[in-house]
PDB file of C-alpha atoms in Angstrom:
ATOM      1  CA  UNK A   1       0.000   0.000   0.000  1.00 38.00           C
ATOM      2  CA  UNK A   2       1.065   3.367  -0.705  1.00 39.00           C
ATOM      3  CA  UNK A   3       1.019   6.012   1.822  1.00 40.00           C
ATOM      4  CA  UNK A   4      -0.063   9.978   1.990  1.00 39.00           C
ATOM      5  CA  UNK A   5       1.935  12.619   1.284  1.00 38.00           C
ATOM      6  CA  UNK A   6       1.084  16.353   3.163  1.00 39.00           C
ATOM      7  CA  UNK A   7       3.427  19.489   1.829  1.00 39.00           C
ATOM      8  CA  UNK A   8       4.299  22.592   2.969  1.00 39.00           C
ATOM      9  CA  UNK A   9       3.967  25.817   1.570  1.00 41.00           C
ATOM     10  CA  UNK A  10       6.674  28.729   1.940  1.00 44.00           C
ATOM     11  CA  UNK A  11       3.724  30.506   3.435  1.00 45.00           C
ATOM     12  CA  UNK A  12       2.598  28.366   6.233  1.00 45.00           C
ATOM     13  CA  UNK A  13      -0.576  26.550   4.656  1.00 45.00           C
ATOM     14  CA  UNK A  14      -0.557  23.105   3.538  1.00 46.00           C
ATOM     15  CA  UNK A  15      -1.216  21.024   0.486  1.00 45.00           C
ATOM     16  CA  UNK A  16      -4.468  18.594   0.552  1.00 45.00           C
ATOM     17  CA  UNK A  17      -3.150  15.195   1.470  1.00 42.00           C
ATOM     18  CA  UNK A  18      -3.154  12.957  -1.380  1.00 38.00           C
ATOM     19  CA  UNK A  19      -2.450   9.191  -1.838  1.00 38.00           C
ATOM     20  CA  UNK A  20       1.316   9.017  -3.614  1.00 37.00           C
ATOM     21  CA  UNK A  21       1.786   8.523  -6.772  1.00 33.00           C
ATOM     22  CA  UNK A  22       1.003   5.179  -8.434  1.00 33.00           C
ATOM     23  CA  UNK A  23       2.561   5.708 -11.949  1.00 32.00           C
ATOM     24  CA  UNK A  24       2.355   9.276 -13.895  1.00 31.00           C
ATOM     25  CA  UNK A  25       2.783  10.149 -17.846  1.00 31.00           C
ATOM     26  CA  UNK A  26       1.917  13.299 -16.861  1.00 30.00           C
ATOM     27  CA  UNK A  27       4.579  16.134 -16.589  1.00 29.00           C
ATOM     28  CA  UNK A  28       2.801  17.235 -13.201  1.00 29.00           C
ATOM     29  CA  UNK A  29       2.306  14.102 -10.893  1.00 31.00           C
ATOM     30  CA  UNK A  30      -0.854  11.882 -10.760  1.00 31.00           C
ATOM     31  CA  UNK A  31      -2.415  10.928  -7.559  1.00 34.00           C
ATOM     32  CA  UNK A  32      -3.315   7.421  -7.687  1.00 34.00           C
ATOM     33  CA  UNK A  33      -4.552   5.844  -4.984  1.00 37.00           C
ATOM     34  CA  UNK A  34      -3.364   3.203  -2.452  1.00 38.00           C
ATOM     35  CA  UNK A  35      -3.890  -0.196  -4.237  1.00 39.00           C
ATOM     36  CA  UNK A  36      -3.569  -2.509  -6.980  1.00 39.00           C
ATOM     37  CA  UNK A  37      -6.438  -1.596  -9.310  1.00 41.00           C
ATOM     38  CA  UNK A  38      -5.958  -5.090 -11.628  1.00 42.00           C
ATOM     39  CA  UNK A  39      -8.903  -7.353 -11.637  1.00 45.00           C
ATOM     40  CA  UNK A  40     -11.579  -4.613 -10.374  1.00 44.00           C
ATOM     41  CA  UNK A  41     -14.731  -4.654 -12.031  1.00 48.00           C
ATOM     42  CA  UNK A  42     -15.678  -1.325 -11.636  1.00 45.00           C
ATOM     43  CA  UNK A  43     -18.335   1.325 -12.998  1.00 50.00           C
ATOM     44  CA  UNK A  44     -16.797   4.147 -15.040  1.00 48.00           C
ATOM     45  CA  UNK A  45     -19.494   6.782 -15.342  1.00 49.00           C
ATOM     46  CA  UNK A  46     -20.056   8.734 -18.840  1.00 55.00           C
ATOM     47  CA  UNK A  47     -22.131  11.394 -17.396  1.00 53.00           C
ATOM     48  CA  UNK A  48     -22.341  13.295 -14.691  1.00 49.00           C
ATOM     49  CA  UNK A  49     -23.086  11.930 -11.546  1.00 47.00           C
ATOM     50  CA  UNK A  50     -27.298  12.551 -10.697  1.00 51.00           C
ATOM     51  CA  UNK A  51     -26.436  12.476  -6.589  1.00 52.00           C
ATOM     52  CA  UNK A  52     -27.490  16.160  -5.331  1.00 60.00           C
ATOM     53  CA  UNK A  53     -24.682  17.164  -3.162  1.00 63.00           C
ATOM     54  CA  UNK A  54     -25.430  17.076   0.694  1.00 79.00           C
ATOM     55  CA  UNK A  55     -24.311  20.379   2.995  1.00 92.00           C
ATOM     56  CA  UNK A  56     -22.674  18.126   5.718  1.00 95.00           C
ATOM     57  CA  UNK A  57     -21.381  14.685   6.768  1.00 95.00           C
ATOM     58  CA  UNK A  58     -20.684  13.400  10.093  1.00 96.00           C
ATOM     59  CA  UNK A  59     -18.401  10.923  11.542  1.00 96.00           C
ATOM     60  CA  UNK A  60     -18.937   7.472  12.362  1.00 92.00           C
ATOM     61  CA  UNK A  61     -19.152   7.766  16.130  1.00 93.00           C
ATOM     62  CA  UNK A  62     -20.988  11.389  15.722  1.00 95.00           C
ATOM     63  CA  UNK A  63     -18.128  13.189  17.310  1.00 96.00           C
ATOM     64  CA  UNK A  64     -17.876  15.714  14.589  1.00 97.00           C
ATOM     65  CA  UNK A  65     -19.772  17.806  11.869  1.00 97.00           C
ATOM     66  CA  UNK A  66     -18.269  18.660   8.560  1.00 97.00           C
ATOM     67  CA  UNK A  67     -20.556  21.307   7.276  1.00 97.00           C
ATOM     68  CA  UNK A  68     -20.134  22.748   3.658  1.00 96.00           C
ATOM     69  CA  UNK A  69     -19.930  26.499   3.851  1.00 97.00           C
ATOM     70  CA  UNK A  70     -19.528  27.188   0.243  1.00 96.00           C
ATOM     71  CA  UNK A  71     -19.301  25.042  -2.983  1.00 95.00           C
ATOM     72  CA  UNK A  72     -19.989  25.795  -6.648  1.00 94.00           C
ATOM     73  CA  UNK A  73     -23.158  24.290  -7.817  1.00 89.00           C
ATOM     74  CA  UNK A  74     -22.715  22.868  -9.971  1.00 91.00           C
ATOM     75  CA  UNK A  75     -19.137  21.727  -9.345  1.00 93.00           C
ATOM     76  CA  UNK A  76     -17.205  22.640 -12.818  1.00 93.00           C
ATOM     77  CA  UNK A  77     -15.727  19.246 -14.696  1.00 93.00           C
ATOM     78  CA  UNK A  78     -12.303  19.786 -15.598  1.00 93.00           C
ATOM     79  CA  UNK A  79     -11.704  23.395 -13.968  1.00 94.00           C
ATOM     80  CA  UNK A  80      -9.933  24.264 -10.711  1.00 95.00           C
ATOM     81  CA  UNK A  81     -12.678  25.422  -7.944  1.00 96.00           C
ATOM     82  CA  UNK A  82     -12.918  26.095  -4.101  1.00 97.00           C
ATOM     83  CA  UNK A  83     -14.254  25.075  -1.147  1.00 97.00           C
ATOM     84  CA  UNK A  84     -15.078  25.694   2.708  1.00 98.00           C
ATOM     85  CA  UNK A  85     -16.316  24.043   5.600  1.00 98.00           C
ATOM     86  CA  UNK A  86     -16.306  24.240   8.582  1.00 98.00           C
ATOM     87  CA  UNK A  87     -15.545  21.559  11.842  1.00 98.00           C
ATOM     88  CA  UNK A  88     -18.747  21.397  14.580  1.00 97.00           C
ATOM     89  CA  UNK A  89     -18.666  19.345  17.644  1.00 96.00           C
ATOM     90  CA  UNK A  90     -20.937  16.499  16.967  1.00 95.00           C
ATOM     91  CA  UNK A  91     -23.599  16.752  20.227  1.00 95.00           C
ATOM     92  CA  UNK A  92     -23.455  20.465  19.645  1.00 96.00           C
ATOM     93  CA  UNK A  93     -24.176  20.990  15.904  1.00 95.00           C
ATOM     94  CA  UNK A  94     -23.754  25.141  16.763  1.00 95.00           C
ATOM     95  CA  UNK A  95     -20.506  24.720  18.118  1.00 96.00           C
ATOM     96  CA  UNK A  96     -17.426  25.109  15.999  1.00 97.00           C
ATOM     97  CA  UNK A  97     -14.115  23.444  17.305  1.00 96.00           C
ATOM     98  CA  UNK A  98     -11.530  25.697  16.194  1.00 96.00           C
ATOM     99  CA  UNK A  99      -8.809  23.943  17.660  1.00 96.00           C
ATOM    100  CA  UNK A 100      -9.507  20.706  15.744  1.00 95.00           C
ATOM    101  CA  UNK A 101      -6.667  19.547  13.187  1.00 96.00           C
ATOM    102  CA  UNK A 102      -7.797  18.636  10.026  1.00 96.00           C
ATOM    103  CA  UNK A 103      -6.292  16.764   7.141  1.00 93.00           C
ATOM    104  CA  UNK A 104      -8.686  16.396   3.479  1.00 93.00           C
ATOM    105  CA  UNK A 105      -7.839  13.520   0.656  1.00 90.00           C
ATOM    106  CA  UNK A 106     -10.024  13.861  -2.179  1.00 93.00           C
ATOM    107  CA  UNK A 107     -10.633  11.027  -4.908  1.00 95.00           C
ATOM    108  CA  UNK A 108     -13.502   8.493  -6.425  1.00 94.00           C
ATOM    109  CA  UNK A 109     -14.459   5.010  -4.498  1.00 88.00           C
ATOM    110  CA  UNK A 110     -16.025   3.433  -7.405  1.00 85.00           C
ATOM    111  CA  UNK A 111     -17.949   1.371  -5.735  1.00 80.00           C
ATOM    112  CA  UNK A 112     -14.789   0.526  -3.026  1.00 79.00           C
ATOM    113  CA  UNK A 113     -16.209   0.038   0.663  1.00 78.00           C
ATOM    114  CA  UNK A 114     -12.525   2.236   1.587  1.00 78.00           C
ATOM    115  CA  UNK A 115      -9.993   3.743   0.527  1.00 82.00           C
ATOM    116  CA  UNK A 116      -9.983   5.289  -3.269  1.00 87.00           C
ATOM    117  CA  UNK A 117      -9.503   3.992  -6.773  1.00 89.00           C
ATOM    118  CA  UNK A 118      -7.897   7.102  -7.369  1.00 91.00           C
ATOM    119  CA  UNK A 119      -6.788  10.504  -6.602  1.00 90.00           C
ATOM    120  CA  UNK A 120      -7.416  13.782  -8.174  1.00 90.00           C
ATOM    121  CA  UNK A 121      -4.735  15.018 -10.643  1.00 90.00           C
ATOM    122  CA  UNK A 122      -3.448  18.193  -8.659  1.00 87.00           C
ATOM    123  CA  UNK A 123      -2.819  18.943  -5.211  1.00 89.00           C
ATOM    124  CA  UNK A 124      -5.011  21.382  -3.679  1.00 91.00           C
ATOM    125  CA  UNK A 125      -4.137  23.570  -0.880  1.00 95.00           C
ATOM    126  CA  UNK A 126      -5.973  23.443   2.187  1.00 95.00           C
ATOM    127  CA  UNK A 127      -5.728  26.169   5.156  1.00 96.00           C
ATOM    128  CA  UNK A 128      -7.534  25.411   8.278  1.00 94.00           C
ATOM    129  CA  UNK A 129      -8.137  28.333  10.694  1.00 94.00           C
ATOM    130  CA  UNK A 130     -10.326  28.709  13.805  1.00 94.00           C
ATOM    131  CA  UNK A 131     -12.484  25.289  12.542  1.00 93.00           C
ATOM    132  CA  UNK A 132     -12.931  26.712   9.131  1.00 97.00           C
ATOM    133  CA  UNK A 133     -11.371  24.633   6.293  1.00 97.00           C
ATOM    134  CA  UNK A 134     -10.333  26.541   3.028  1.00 97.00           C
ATOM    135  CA  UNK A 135      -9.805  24.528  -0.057  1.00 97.00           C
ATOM    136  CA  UNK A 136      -8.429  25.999  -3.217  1.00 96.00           C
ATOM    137  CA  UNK A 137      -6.954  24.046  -6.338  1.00 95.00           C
ATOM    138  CA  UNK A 138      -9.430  20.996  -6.551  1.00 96.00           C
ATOM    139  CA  UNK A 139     -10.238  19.941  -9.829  1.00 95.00           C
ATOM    140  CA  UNK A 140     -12.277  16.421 -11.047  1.00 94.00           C
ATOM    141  CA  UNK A 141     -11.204  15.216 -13.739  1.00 93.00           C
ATOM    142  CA  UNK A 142     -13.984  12.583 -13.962  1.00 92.00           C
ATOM    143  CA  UNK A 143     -17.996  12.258 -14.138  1.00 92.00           C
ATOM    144  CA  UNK A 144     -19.144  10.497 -11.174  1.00 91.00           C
ATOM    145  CA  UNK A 145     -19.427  11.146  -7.276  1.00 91.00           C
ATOM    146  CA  UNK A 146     -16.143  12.384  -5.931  1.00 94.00           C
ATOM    147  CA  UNK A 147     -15.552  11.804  -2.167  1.00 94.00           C
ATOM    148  CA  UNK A 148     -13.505  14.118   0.141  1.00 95.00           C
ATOM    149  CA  UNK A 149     -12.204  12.617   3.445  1.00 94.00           C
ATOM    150  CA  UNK A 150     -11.941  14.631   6.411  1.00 96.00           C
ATOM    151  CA  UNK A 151      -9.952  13.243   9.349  1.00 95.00           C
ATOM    152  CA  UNK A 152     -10.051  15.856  12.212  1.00 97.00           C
ATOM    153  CA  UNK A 153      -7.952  15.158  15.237  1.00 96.00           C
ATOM    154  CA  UNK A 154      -8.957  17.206  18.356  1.00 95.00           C
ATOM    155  CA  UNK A 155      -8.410  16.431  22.036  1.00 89.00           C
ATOM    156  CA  UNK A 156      -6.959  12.984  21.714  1.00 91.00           C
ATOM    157  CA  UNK A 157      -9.485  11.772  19.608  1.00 92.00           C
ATOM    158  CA  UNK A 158      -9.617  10.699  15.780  1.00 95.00           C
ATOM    159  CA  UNK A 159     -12.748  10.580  13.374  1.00 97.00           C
ATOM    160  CA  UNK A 160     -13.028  10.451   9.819  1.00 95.00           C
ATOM    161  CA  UNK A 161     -16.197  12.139   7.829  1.00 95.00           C
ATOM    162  CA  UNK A 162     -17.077  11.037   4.346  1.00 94.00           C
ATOM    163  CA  UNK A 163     -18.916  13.526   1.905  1.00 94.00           C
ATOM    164  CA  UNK A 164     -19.659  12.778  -1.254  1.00 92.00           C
ATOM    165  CA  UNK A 165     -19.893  15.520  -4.163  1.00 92.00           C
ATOM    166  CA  UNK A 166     -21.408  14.820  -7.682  1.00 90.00           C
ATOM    167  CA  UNK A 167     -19.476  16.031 -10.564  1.00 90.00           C
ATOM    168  CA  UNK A 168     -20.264  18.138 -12.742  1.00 87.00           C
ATOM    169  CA  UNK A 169     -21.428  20.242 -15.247  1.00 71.00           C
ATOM    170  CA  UNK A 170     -19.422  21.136 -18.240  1.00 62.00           C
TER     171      UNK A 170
END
């Protein structure tokens, strides 16, 4: 399996954590994810994906709230775009944690109960600040539901949200 990679900008903020690179004949580096993809039967949509996206996701044990602040809709195929959202305690949906540490991999399941079957083609840069998480640089490259993947770390605790995005319009 291969592992994530997180980067630093010269001014402070840091790259969206991505899977590493499986292979690349690309002259800036494909994010593939971690896995063998040989022998998957898997759907390859044509069109773009008919799920209407939701405006938050929690995580499994309900200890946080990922809510989407702002998003294109729709989300552009092909084209770089942001996003923000912001971190919520779980029991206390009004609450924001701003001290919570959060780290975002983007990419497509098709179909895959976890992990990805791939990655997104660029690394976007994500700032987190006071609970709110700034996201600027993604771009799908694919029809289909794209899912980012919040982990958010915050008083010794762990918890990973899942929210799905449909993509796109042309």
């Amino acid at each position: 399996m291969h592992g994530s990679a997180e980067m630093k900008n010269a001014d402070g903020t840091r790259d969206m954590q991505m899977p590493e690179p499986h292979h690349s004949t690309h002259s800036h580096p494909v994010q593939a994810a971690a896995g063998d993809m040989k022998g998957m039967n898997m759907h390859m949509p044509e069109g773009p994906a008919l799920l209407k996206a939701k405006n938050q996701a929690a995580t499994a044990n309900h200890a946080f709230l990922v809510k989407v602040l702002s998003l294109p809709d729709p989300i552009p195929f092909e084209k770089h775009f942001g996003a923000r959202f912001a971190v919520f305690d779980g029991a206390h949906t009004d609450r924001r944690v701003p001290d919570a540490a959060v780290s975002v991999t983007a990419g497509m399941r098709h179909g895959m109960q976890s992990g990805f079957a791939h990655g997104m083609q660029y690394s976007p840069k994500i700032e987190t600040k006071e609970g709110i998480v700034s996201i600027t640089g993604l771009s799908f490259h694919m029809m289909g539901t794209w899912t980012l993947k919040f982990d958010i770390q915050q008083g010794g605790k762990t918890e990973t949200a899942y929210l799905d995005l449909p993509c796109c319009a042309e």
